[in-house]
Each structure stands twice: as structure tokens, then as C-alpha cells.
Short mmCIF file of C-alpha atoms in Angstrom, two decimals:
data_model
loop_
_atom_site.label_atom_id
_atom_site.label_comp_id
_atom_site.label_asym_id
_atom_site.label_seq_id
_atom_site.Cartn_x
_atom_site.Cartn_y
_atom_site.Cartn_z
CA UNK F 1 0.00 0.00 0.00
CA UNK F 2 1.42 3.10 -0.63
CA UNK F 3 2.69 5.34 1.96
CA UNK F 4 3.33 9.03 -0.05
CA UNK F 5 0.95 11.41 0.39
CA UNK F 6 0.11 13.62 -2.87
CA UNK F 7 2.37 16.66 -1.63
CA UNK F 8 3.00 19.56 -4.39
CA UNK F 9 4.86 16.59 -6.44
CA UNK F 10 1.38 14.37 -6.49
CA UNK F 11 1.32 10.73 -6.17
CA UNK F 12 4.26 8.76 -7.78
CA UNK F 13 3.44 6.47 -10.78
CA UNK F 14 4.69 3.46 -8.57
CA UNK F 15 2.18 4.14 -6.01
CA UNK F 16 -0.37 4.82 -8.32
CA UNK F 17 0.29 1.15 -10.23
CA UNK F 18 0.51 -0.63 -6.26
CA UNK F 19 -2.88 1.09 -5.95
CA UNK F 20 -4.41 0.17 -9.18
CA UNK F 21 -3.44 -3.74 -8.68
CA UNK F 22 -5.02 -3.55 -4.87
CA UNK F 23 -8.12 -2.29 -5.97
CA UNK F 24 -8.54 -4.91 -8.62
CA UNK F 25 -8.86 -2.02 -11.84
CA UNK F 26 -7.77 -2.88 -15.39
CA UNK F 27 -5.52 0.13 -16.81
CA UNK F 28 -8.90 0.66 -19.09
CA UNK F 29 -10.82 0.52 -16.40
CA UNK F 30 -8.97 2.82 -14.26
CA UNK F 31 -8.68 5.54 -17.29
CA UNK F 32 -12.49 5.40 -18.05
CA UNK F 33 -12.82 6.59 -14.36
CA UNK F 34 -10.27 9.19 -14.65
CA UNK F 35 -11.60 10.69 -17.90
CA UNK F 36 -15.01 10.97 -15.59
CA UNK F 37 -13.23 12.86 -13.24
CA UNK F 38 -11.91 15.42 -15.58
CA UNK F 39 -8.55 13.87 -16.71
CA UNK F 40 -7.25 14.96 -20.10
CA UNK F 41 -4.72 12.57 -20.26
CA UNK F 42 -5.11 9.76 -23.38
CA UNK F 43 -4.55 6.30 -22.67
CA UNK F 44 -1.49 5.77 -23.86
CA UNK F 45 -0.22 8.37 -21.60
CA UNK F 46 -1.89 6.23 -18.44
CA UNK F 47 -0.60 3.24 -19.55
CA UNK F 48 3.25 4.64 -20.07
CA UNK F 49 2.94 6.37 -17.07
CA UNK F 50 2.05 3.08 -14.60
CA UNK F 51 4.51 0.74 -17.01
CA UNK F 52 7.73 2.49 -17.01
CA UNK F 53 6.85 6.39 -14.69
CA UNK F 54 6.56 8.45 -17.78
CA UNK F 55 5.77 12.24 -16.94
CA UNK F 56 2.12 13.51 -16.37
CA UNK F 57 1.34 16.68 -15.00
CA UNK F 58 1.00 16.52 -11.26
CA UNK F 59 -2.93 17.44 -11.79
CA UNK F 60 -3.42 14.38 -14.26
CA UNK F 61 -1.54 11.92 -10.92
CA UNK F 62 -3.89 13.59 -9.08
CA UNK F 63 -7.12 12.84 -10.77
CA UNK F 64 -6.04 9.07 -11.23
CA UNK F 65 -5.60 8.77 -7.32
CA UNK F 66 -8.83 10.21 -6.76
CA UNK F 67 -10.19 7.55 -8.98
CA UNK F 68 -8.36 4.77 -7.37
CA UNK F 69 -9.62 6.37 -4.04
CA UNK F 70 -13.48 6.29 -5.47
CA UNK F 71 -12.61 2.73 -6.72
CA UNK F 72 -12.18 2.01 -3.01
CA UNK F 73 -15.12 3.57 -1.72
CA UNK F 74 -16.86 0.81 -4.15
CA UNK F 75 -15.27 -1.60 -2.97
CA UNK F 76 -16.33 -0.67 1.06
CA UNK F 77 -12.66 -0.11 2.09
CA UNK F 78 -12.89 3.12 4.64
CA UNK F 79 -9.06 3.36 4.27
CA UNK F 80 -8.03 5.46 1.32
CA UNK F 81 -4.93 5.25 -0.80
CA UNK F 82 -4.09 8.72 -1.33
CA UNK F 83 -5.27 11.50 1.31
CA UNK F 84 -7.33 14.61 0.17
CA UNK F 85 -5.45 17.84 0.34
CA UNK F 86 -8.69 19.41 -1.58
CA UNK F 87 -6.30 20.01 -4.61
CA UNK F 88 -7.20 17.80 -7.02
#
């Protein structure tokens, strides 16, 4: 489980991947919720950012942990991944 919190630097793509494969989301799946958050960011993008840490914008990191944090939520867990600074 990760253990960053999203500071001005956001989450870190390795957290975000650790958090993706706890909460059971394909990368599809997990970039479908993002885009319904607001993310810009294509697929491709997602995907080369949780395979080998390619650069997103600290807002785009942002918007996938919320997702994995709503993901979560679903799921019943009261413990999120990431917590909310409000910034997202």
C-alpha cells in the first residue's frame, strides 16, 4: 500500500500502479474513471505512465488517485490510498 501522500509533487506512478493492482482495476478501467473525473490525459499516456513512470502533469496523478480512491469507496474499504489535500 502506498505510503506518499500527494504533496505539491502528487502521487508517484509506482504508487499509483501498487494502488491500481489492490483495488482490482484494469488500466482501461482505471482511465475510463479518470476521464469521468476530468482527466485529459489519453490512454497511452496512463498506460506509459504506470509501465515504465513516464511524466504527467501533477494534476493528471492527481485525478487518477482520486479515482483509485473512489474505486475504493466501491469496494467498502474506509481506508483510502491517497489522502485529500482538496487540490485535485
Amino acid at each position: 500500500m502506498p505510503t506518499s501522500d500527494l504533496g505539491p509533487s502528487g502521487p508517484s506512478a509506482a504508487d499509483l500502479e501498487r494502488a491500481r493492482r489492490d483495488t482490482g482495476l484494469s488500466v482501461i478501467e482505471l482511465w475510463i474513471a479518470y476521464i469521468g473525473l476530468g482527466g485529459s490525459c489519453g490512454l497511452s499516456d496512463v498506460r506509459c505512465l504506470l509501465d515504465s513512470g513516464a511524466a504527467l502533469p501533477v494534476s493528471e496523478r492527481r485525478l487518477l488517485a482520486l479515482a483509485l480512491d473512489e474505486r475504493l469507496v466501491d469496494l467498502g474499504r474506509s481506508r483510502r490510498l491517497f489522502p485529500s489535500d482538496g487540490s485535485a
